Amino acid sequence: MTKTADNVNPHIYEKGSERQITSAEHDEELIDEFDAREIFDLIRNINDPEHPLTLEELRVVEESNIAVDNKENRVTVYFTPTIPHCSMATLIGLSIRVQLIRALPSRFKVTVEVSEGTHVSEHAVNKQLADKERVAAALENNNLVQIINQCIAVM
Amino acid sequence: MTVKTSRGALWRSFRRNQFKTEMVNLELSQILTGHKGIVWNVSWHPQGNVIASCGEDKTIKLWSKEGVQWTIKTVLVDGHQRTIREVAWSPCGNFLASASFDATTAIWDKKSGQFECNATLEGHENEVKSVAWSPSGQLLATCGRDKSVWVWEVAGDDEYECEAVLNAHNQDVKKVAWHPSLDVLASASYDNTVKMYKEDSADNDWTCVATLQSHDSTVWSLAFDNTGERLATCSDDKTVKIWKEYKSDNQEGVIVNDKESVWKCVCTLSGYHTRSVYDIAWCHKTGLIATACGDDIIRIFKESEDSDLNAPTFDLMCTKLNAHTQDVNCVKWNPLGNQELLSCSDDGEIRLWKCSE
């Protein structure tokens, strides 16, 4: 049985350019803190669960919707489902969360939420994504982990 | 140079202020390492001389003291297929119950000389989140992701019978806890409420007798005080709430319609915790309240001397910054009342603290 995608004809945006590596970044002496662009680079190539497109191409994630506080060890990512009743919102959020948990040092507290006003069940999705016990249980579900890994794997 | 001096002065004044307002000291006694991954829960043996711990690595570890150091004495494996969320010693200390994401609750004992799983409680549809023994040791309560709370009766040697399946919550049930002396059960849920249950003596049916509504998000944990007439709850809404029971003959004029009692929120501690509060422990000997928080901090609160029973006040006595390097999941006071506190964390560690006033 093939399920039709919630949004069969999403708007596709152009990919941004690659980050310019500056000489300062090769300088071992400098303390190089995490910034929104680096977080963006970690999640921009996550695949949409329904389309052969990345979260960047669908503008589900944008650099401007990412906040990093190195002092407080906080990373906050707001993502924007392509349509307000997207049934994949939780899965997309979970993929972003898993990718960041795997990639960032454990000192970071990662918050992943739906951009305000962009999903009908915004509150429910946010609450579920914030519940670390549910996330931990979900990550013991092999089928789900397989799907998430497919999303996270760079094309 | 001037910058340095003024900084030093600032630091000294900060320290002075800390001592002025925070009069409880939490000193690290030992770090207990051995688990791989998240440590979800720890449980003191009722005699305070054995610790059980569990977590993501699907094992239960039993620790006891060798000289001054706590060391692993037994590792229980093969009991569960998935994360072990909670462990609980029976009041007699002869049984250990473990609740797992694999939908089962295992009962361990060492009748044969070493700890073995001699009973498995099955019935929950999926993740079991919490398990607790009643004060008499004759009843067990479990709860889980399937929104239900189960009450089990110890029916005989290695035999447990389901007494009741309570479907009062409409979401994931996170924690169950018994009244310290009566067969009254409380449960905390993702639906933001706490429910109380007891058995109706007329028809032996367990029913929900109270719903405690005031938190704005998931209630993660709860703890009765030593009288059982007050309850402390902690939540994803970053607050701690204190509830008081008003019985039908109360002097305060609280209306208790056709019920035996009502529970009212008499105090909310907000502005202290900066993330989800995952656990709360109310010491039955000292009255101190400890909290485990997602901001890696352990906090200790104490009721003020001039606290009004109907509107009690609690002071923050200690803020242990970086108590762990990640979320603190659980705090437990040693039942001996010797001011020892155990904590465990996502960072894979268990820490033993000595509290002094």
Coordinates of C-alpha atoms in Angstrom, one line a residue:
Chain A
M1 CA 0.0 0.0 0.0
T2 CA 1.4 3.3 -0.9
K3 CA 0.3 6.3 1.1
T4 CA -0.1 9.6 -0.7
A5 CA 2.0 12.4 0.7
D6 CA 0.2 15.0 2.8
N7 CA 1.5 17.7 0.6
V8 CA 1.8 16.3 -2.9
N9 CA 3.1 19.4 -4.5
P10 CA 5.3 21.3 -2.0
H11 CA 7.1 24.5 -2.9
I12 CA 10.8 23.8 -3.6
Y13 CA 13.3 26.5 -2.7
E14 CA 16.9 26.8 -3.8
K15 CA 19.7 25.5 -1.6
G16 CA 21.9 28.1 0.0
S17 CA 25.6 28.2 -0.6
E18 CA 28.2 26.2 1.3
R19 CA 29.8 27.9 4.2
Q20 CA 33.0 29.6 3.5
I21 CA 35.8 28.2 5.6
T22 CA 37.9 31.1 6.9
S23 CA 41.5 30.9 8.0
A24 CA 40.4 31.6 11.6
E25 CA 38.7 28.3 11.6
H26 CA 41.9 26.5 10.9
D27 CA 43.6 28.3 13.8
E28 CA 43.8 25.8 16.7
E29 CA 44.5 28.6 19.1
L30 CA 41.1 30.2 18.7
I31 CA 38.1 29.1 20.6
D32 CA 35.5 28.4 18.0
E33 CA 32.0 28.4 19.5
F34 CA 29.0 26.9 17.9
D35 CA 26.9 29.2 15.8
A36 CA 23.5 29.0 14.1
R37 CA 25.1 28.3 10.8
E38 CA 26.9 25.2 12.1
I39 CA 23.7 23.9 13.6
F40 CA 22.0 24.6 10.2
D41 CA 24.7 22.7 8.4
L42 CA 24.0 19.7 10.6
I43 CA 20.3 19.6 9.8
R44 CA 19.9 21.2 6.4
N45 CA 20.5 17.9 4.5
I46 CA 18.1 15.8 6.5
N47 CA 15.7 14.2 4.0
D48 CA 12.0 14.9 4.1
P49 CA 10.2 11.6 5.0
E50 CA 7.8 12.0 2.1
H51 CA 9.8 13.7 -0.7
P52 CA 13.2 13.2 -2.2
L53 CA 14.1 16.7 -1.0
T54 CA 16.0 18.1 2.0
L55 CA 14.6 20.1 4.8
E56 CA 16.5 23.1 3.5
E57 CA 14.9 22.7 0.0
L58 CA 11.5 22.7 1.6
R59 CA 12.4 25.5 4.0
V60 CA 11.4 23.3 6.9
V61 CA 14.6 24.5 8.5
E62 CA 16.2 27.9 8.1
E63 CA 19.3 29.4 9.6
S64 CA 17.3 32.3 11.0
N65 CA 15.1 29.9 13.0
I66 CA 18.0 28.6 15.0
A67 CA 19.3 30.0 18.2
V68 CA 22.6 29.0 20.0
D69 CA 23.6 30.1 23.5
N70 CA 27.1 28.7 24.1
K71 CA 27.3 30.1 27.6
E72 CA 24.0 28.4 28.7
N73 CA 24.6 25.4 26.5
R74 CA 21.3 25.8 24.7
V75 CA 20.4 25.0 21.1
T76 CA 16.9 25.9 19.9
V77 CA 15.6 24.9 16.5
Y78 CA 12.2 26.0 15.2
F79 CA 11.1 24.0 12.1
T80 CA 8.2 24.8 9.8
P81 CA 6.1 22.0 8.4
T82 CA 5.2 22.6 4.7
I83 CA 1.5 22.5 5.5
P84 CA -0.3 23.1 8.8
H85 CA -1.8 19.6 9.1
C86 CA 1.4 17.7 8.1
S87 CA 1.2 14.3 9.8
M88 CA 5.0 13.9 9.5
A89 CA 5.7 16.9 11.8
T90 CA 6.6 14.7 14.8
L91 CA 8.9 12.5 12.7
I92 CA 10.6 15.5 11.2
G93 CA 11.1 17.0 14.7
L94 CA 12.4 13.7 16.0
S95 CA 14.9 13.4 13.1
I96 CA 16.2 16.9 13.8
R97 CA 16.5 16.2 17.5
V98 CA 18.2 12.8 17.0
Q99 CA 20.7 14.3 14.5
L100 CA 21.6 17.1 17.0
I101 CA 21.9 14.8 20.0
R102 CA 24.2 12.6 18.0
A103 CA 26.3 15.4 16.6
L104 CA 26.6 17.9 19.4
P105 CA 28.5 17.6 22.7
S106 CA 26.3 16.2 25.5
R107 CA 26.5 19.5 27.4
F108 CA 24.0 21.0 25.0
K109 CA 20.3 21.1 25.9
V110 CA 18.5 20.7 22.6
T111 CA 15.0 22.1 22.1
V112 CA 13.2 21.4 18.8
E113 CA 9.8 23.0 18.3
V114 CA 7.4 23.8 15.5
S115 CA 7.6 27.5 14.4
E116 CA 4.7 29.3 16.1
G117 CA 1.5 29.2 14.2
T118 CA 2.6 26.8 11.5
H119 CA 0.9 23.6 12.6
V120 CA -2.6 22.7 13.8
S121 CA -1.3 20.5 16.6
E122 CA 1.7 22.7 17.4
H123 CA 1.4 22.3 21.2
A124 CA 0.9 18.5 21.1
V125 CA 3.9 18.1 18.7
N126 CA 6.1 20.3 20.9
K127 CA 5.2 18.5 24.1
Q128 CA 5.9 15.1 22.6
L129 CA 9.3 16.3 21.2
A130 CA 10.2 17.7 24.6
D131 CA 9.4 14.6 26.5
K132 CA 12.8 12.9 26.8
E133 CA 11.3 9.7 28.1
R134 CA 9.1 9.3 25.1
V135 CA 12.0 10.1 22.8
A136 CA 14.1 7.5 24.6
A137 CA 11.4 4.9 24.2
A138 CA 10.9 5.8 20.5
L139 CA 14.6 5.4 19.9
E140 CA 14.3 1.8 21.1
N141 CA 11.8 1.1 18.3
N142 CA 13.9 -0.4 15.5
N143 CA 11.5 0.4 12.7
L144 CA 11.3 4.0 13.8
V145 CA 15.1 4.3 14.1
Q146 CA 15.4 2.9 10.6
I147 CA 13.1 5.6 9.2
I148 CA 14.9 8.3 11.2
N149 CA 18.3 7.0 9.9
Q150 CA 17.0 7.2 6.4
C151 CA 16.0 10.8 6.9
I152 CA 19.3 11.7 8.5
A153 CA 21.5 10.0 6.0
V154 CA 22.9 12.5 3.5
M155 CA 21.8 11.8 0.0
Chain B
M1 CA 44.9 44.8 38.0
T2 CA 42.0 46.8 39.2
V3 CA 39.7 44.6 37.2
K4 CA 40.9 41.5 39.0
T5 CA 40.5 43.0 42.5
S6 CA 36.9 44.1 41.8
R7 CA 36.1 40.7 40.4
G8 CA 37.5 39.1 43.5
A9 CA 35.4 41.4 45.7
L10 CA 32.3 40.6 43.7
W11 CA 32.9 36.9 44.0
R12 CA 33.4 37.2 47.8
S13 CA 30.2 39.1 48.1
F14 CA 28.4 36.6 45.9
R15 CA 29.7 33.8 48.1
R16 CA 28.6 35.6 51.3
N17 CA 25.1 36.1 49.9
Q18 CA 24.9 32.5 49.0
F19 CA 25.8 31.5 52.5
K20 CA 23.2 33.9 53.8
T21 CA 20.4 32.5 51.8
E22 CA 21.4 28.9 51.3
M23 CA 22.1 27.2 54.6
V24 CA 22.2 23.6 53.5
N25 CA 25.4 22.2 52.1
L26 CA 25.4 19.2 49.7
E27 CA 28.8 17.5 49.7
L28 CA 29.7 14.8 47.1
S29 CA 30.6 11.6 48.9
Q30 CA 31.1 9.3 45.9
I31 CA 30.5 8.9 42.2
L32 CA 29.1 5.4 41.4
T33 CA 30.0 4.5 37.8
G34 CA 29.3 1.3 36.0
H35 CA 26.1 1.9 33.9
K36 CA 26.4 2.5 30.2
G37 CA 24.1 5.3 29.1
I38 CA 21.2 7.0 30.9
V39 CA 20.7 6.0 34.5
W40 CA 17.0 6.4 35.0
N41 CA 16.4 5.4 38.6
V42 CA 17.9 4.4 41.9
S43 CA 16.3 2.8 45.0
W44 CA 17.5 2.5 48.6
H45 CA 17.0 -0.8 50.4
P46 CA 14.7 0.0 53.4
Q47 CA 17.7 -0.6 55.7
G48 CA 19.7 2.0 53.7
N49 CA 22.6 -0.4 53.1
V50 CA 22.0 -1.5 49.5
I51 CA 21.3 0.5 46.4
A52 CA 19.6 -0.7 43.3
S53 CA 20.0 1.2 40.0
C54 CA 18.7 0.8 36.5
G55 CA 18.8 2.4 33.1
E56 CA 19.2 2.4 29.4
D57 CA 21.7 -0.5 29.5
K58 CA 18.9 -2.9 30.5
T59 CA 20.7 -4.0 33.6
I60 CA 20.0 -3.7 37.3
K61 CA 23.0 -3.1 39.5
L62 CA 23.1 -3.7 43.2
W63 CA 25.6 -1.8 45.2
S64 CA 26.7 -2.1 48.8
K65 CA 29.4 -0.6 51.0
E66 CA 32.9 -2.1 51.1
G67 CA 34.8 -0.1 53.7
V68 CA 33.8 3.4 52.8
Q69 CA 33.2 2.8 49.1
W70 CA 30.0 1.7 47.5
T71 CA 30.8 -1.0 45.0
I72 CA 28.8 -3.2 42.6
K73 CA 28.0 -6.5 44.2
T74 CA 25.5 -8.0 41.7
V75 CA 24.4 -7.2 38.2
L76 CA 21.0 -8.5 37.1
V77 CA 20.9 -9.0 33.3
D78 CA 18.4 -10.8 31.0
G79 CA 15.4 -9.6 33.0
H80 CA 14.3 -7.1 30.4
Q81 CA 14.5 -6.6 26.7
R82 CA 14.5 -2.8 26.8
T83 CA 15.3 0.2 29.1
I84 CA 14.6 -0.4 32.8
R85 CA 12.8 2.7 33.9
E86 CA 12.4 2.2 37.6
V87 CA 13.4 -0.2 40.4
A88 CA 11.7 -0.4 43.8
W89 CA 12.6 -2.4 47.0
S90 CA 9.6 -4.0 48.9
P91 CA 9.2 -2.6 52.4
C92 CA 10.5 -5.9 53.9
G93 CA 13.6 -5.6 51.7
N94 CA 13.4 -9.1 50.3
F95 CA 11.9 -8.3 46.9
L96 CA 13.0 -5.9 44.2
A97 CA 10.5 -4.9 41.4
S98 CA 11.7 -3.5 38.1
A99 CA 9.6 -1.7 35.5
S100 CA 10.7 -1.7 31.9
F101 CA 9.9 -0.2 28.5
D102 CA 9.5 -3.8 27.4
A103 CA 5.9 -3.7 28.9
T104 CA 6.7 -6.0 31.8
T105 CA 7.5 -5.6 35.5
A106 CA 9.8 -8.2 37.0
I107 CA 10.0 -9.3 40.6
W108 CA 13.4 -10.4 41.9
D109 CA 14.2 -12.1 45.1
K110 CA 17.1 -14.2 46.5
K111 CA 15.2 -17.1 48.1
S112 CA 17.6 -19.4 46.2
G113 CA 20.7 -17.6 47.6
Q114 CA 21.2 -15.2 44.8
F115 CA 18.9 -12.7 43.1
E116 CA 16.6 -14.2 40.5
C117 CA 13.5 -13.1 38.6
N118 CA 10.8 -15.3 40.0
A119 CA 7.7 -13.5 38.7
T120 CA 6.9 -11.3 35.7
L121 CA 3.8 -9.0 35.7
E122 CA 2.4 -8.7 32.2
G123 CA -0.6 -6.7 31.1
H124 CA 0.5 -3.3 30.1
E125 CA 0.3 -2.8 26.4
N126 CA 3.7 -1.0 26.1
E127 CA 6.2 0.9 28.2
V128 CA 5.9 0.5 32.0
K129 CA 7.1 3.7 33.5
S130 CA 6.9 3.2 37.3
V131 CA 6.4 0.6 40.0
A132 CA 5.7 1.0 43.7
W133 CA 5.0 -1.2 46.7
S134 CA 2.3 -0.3 49.2
P135 CA 3.5 0.3 52.8
S136 CA 2.2 -3.2 53.8
G137 CA 4.1 -4.8 51.0
Q138 CA 0.8 -6.6 50.0
L139 CA 0.1 -4.5 47.0
L140 CA 2.0 -3.3 44.0
A141 CA 1.1 -0.5 41.6
T142 CA 2.4 0.0 38.0
C143 CA 1.7 2.5 35.3
G144 CA 2.7 3.3 31.8
R145 CA 2.4 4.6 28.3
D146 CA -1.0 2.9 27.8
K147 CA -2.5 5.5 30.2
S148 CA -3.5 2.9 32.8
V149 CA -2.6 2.3 36.4
W150 CA -2.6 -1.3 37.6
V151 CA -2.9 -2.5 41.2
W152 CA -1.5 -6.0 41.9
E153 CA -2.0 -8.1 45.0
V154 CA 0.7 -10.4 46.3
A155 CA -1.3 -13.6 46.2
G156 CA 1.3 -16.1 47.4
D157 CA 4.8 -17.3 46.7
D158 CA 5.8 -15.7 43.4
E159 CA 2.1 -15.1 42.6
Y160 CA 0.6 -11.8 41.8
E161 CA -2.9 -11.1 40.9
C162 CA -4.3 -8.0 39.1
E163 CA -6.7 -6.3 41.5
A164 CA -7.6 -3.3 39.3
V165 CA -6.9 -1.6 36.0
L166 CA -7.5 2.1 36.5
N167 CA -8.1 4.2 33.4
A168 CA -8.6 7.6 35.0
H169 CA -5.8 9.4 33.1
N170 CA -6.2 10.3 29.4
Q171 CA -2.5 10.3 28.7
D172 CA 0.8 8.5 29.5
V173 CA 1.1 7.9 33.3
K174 CA 4.6 8.7 34.5
K175 CA 4.8 7.8 38.1
V176 CA 2.9 6.0 40.9
A177 CA 3.5 6.5 44.7
W178 CA 1.7 5.1 47.7
H179 CA 0.6 7.0 50.8
P180 CA 3.2 6.2 53.6
S181 CA 0.8 4.3 55.9
L182 CA -2.5 3.7 54.0
D183 CA -3.5 1.8 50.9
V184 CA -4.0 5.1 49.0
L185 CA -2.3 5.4 45.7
A186 CA -1.3 8.6 43.7
S187 CA -0.3 8.8 40.0
A188 CA 1.2 11.6 37.9
S189 CA 0.6 12.0 34.2
Y190 CA 1.4 13.6 30.9
D191 CA -2.2 14.9 31.0
N192 CA -0.9 17.4 33.6
T193 CA -2.9 15.9 36.5
V194 CA -2.4 13.8 39.5
K195 CA -5.0 11.2 40.5
M196 CA -5.6 9.5 43.8
Y197 CA -7.2 6.0 44.2
K198 CA -8.4 3.8 47.0
E199 CA -10.4 0.7 47.4
D200 CA -14.1 1.1 48.2
S201 CA -14.7 -1.1 51.3
A202 CA -18.3 -1.8 50.3
D203 CA -17.6 -3.5 47.0
N204 CA -13.8 -3.9 47.0
D205 CA -13.5 -1.8 43.8
W206 CA -10.6 0.5 43.3
T207 CA -11.7 4.0 42.2
C208 CA -10.3 7.4 41.5
V209 CA -11.2 9.5 44.5
A210 CA -9.4 12.8 43.6
T211 CA -8.0 14.7 40.7
L212 CA -5.3 17.3 41.4
Q213 CA -5.3 19.9 38.7
S214 CA -3.0 22.9 38.7
H215 CA 0.2 22.0 36.7
D216 CA 0.4 23.4 33.2
S217 CA 2.4 20.5 31.8
T218 CA 3.4 16.8 32.4
V219 CA 3.7 15.9 36.1
W220 CA 6.8 13.9 36.3
S221 CA 6.9 12.8 39.9
L222 CA 5.3 13.0 43.3
A223 CA 6.2 12.4 46.9
F224 CA 4.1 12.3 50.1
D225 CA 5.3 13.8 53.3
N226 CA 5.6 11.5 56.4
T227 CA 2.0 12.1 57.4
G228 CA 0.5 11.3 54.0
E229 CA -1.7 14.4 54.3
R230 CA 0.5 16.4 52.0
L231 CA 1.9 15.7 48.6
A232 CA 4.7 17.4 46.6
T233 CA 4.6 17.2 42.8
C234 CA 7.1 18.3 40.1
S235 CA 6.4 19.1 36.5
D236 CA 7.6 20.0 33.0
D237 CA 6.1 23.4 33.8
K238 CA 9.2 24.0 35.9
T239 CA 7.3 24.3 39.1
V240 CA 6.9 22.3 42.3
K241 CA 3.5 22.2 44.0
I242 CA 2.6 21.3 47.5
W243 CA -0.9 19.9 48.0
K244 CA -2.8 19.4 51.3
E245 CA -5.6 17.0 52.1
Y246 CA -8.8 18.5 53.7
K247 CA -11.0 15.8 55.3
S248 CA -14.7 16.2 55.7
D249 CA -14.3 17.4 59.3
N250 CA -11.7 20.1 58.5
Q251 CA -11.7 23.2 60.6
E252 CA -10.8 25.5 57.7
G253 CA -14.3 25.4 56.2
V254 CA -13.1 23.7 53.0
I255 CA -16.2 22.2 51.3
V256 CA -15.9 18.4 50.9
N257 CA -19.1 17.5 49.1
D258 CA -19.9 13.8 49.2
K259 CA -16.2 12.7 49.2
E260 CA -14.1 11.8 52.2
S261 CA -11.6 14.5 51.4
V262 CA -10.3 17.1 48.9
W263 CA -6.8 17.9 47.9
K264 CA -5.9 21.6 47.3
C265 CA -2.7 23.1 46.0
V266 CA -1.5 25.3 48.9
C267 CA 1.9 26.3 47.5
T268 CA 3.6 26.7 44.2
L269 CA 7.4 27.0 44.0
S270 CA 8.1 28.8 40.7
G271 CA 11.1 30.8 39.4
Y272 CA 13.6 28.3 40.8
H273 CA 13.9 25.6 38.2
T274 CA 14.9 26.5 34.6
R275 CA 13.9 23.3 32.9
S276 CA 11.7 20.2 33.5
V277 CA 11.7 19.0 37.1
Y278 CA 12.0 15.2 36.8
D279 CA 11.9 14.0 40.3
I280 CA 11.1 15.1 43.9
A281 CA 11.9 13.4 47.2
W282 CA 10.5 14.5 50.5
C283 CA 12.6 13.2 53.5
H284 CA 10.3 11.6 56.1
K285 CA 12.8 12.3 58.9
T286 CA 14.1 15.8 58.2
G287 CA 11.3 17.2 56.1
L288 CA 13.7 18.4 53.5
I289 CA 12.6 18.4 49.8
A290 CA 15.1 17.6 47.1
T291 CA 14.4 18.0 43.4
A292 CA 16.1 16.6 40.3
C293 CA 16.0 19.0 37.3
G294 CA 16.8 19.0 33.6
D295 CA 19.1 22.0 34.2
D296 CA 21.6 19.6 35.8
I297 CA 20.9 21.0 39.3
I298 CA 19.8 19.4 42.5
R299 CA 17.9 21.9 44.8
I300 CA 16.9 21.5 48.4
F301 CA 13.9 23.2 49.9
K302 CA 12.9 23.5 53.6
E303 CA 9.6 24.6 55.1
S304 CA 9.9 27.9 56.9
E305 CA 9.6 27.9 60.7
D306 CA 6.6 30.2 60.6
S307 CA 4.9 28.3 57.8
D308 CA 1.1 28.4 57.7
L309 CA -0.3 24.9 57.1
N310 CA -3.0 26.3 54.7
A311 CA -0.5 28.5 52.8
P312 CA 2.9 27.0 53.6
T313 CA 6.2 28.7 52.6
F314 CA 9.3 26.8 51.5
D315 CA 12.8 28.3 51.3
L316 CA 15.4 27.3 48.8
M317 CA 18.3 26.1 51.0
C318 CA 20.7 24.7 48.5
T319 CA 21.4 25.0 44.7
K320 CA 23.9 22.4 43.7
L321 CA 25.0 23.6 40.3
N322 CA 26.4 21.0 37.9
A323 CA 25.3 18.3 40.3
H324 CA 25.6 16.1 37.1
T325 CA 26.9 17.0 33.7
Q326 CA 23.5 16.2 32.1
D327 CA 19.8 16.1 33.2
V328 CA 19.3 14.8 36.8
N329 CA 16.6 12.1 36.6
C330 CA 16.1 10.9 40.1
V331 CA 16.8 11.9 43.8
K332 CA 16.3 9.6 46.8
W333 CA 16.8 10.3 50.5
N334 CA 18.3 7.4 52.5
P335 CA 15.4 6.0 54.5
L336 CA 17.5 5.9 57.6
G337 CA 17.2 9.7 57.7
N338 CA 21.0 10.2 57.8
Q339 CA 20.8 13.0 55.3
E340 CA 22.4 10.9 52.5
L341 CA 21.0 11.7 49.1
L342 CA 21.3 9.7 45.9
S343 CA 21.0 11.1 42.4
C344 CA 21.3 9.7 38.9
S345 CA 21.5 11.2 35.5
D346 CA 21.6 11.0 31.7
D347 CA 25.4 11.3 32.1
G348 CA 25.6 7.7 33.2
E349 CA 26.5 8.4 36.8
I350 CA 25.0 7.9 40.2
R351 CA 26.1 10.3 42.8
L352 CA 25.9 10.0 46.6
W353 CA 25.7 13.3 48.5
K354 CA 25.9 14.2 52.2
C355 CA 23.6 16.9 53.2
S356 CA 24.4 19.1 56.2
E357 CA 22.5 22.0 57.7

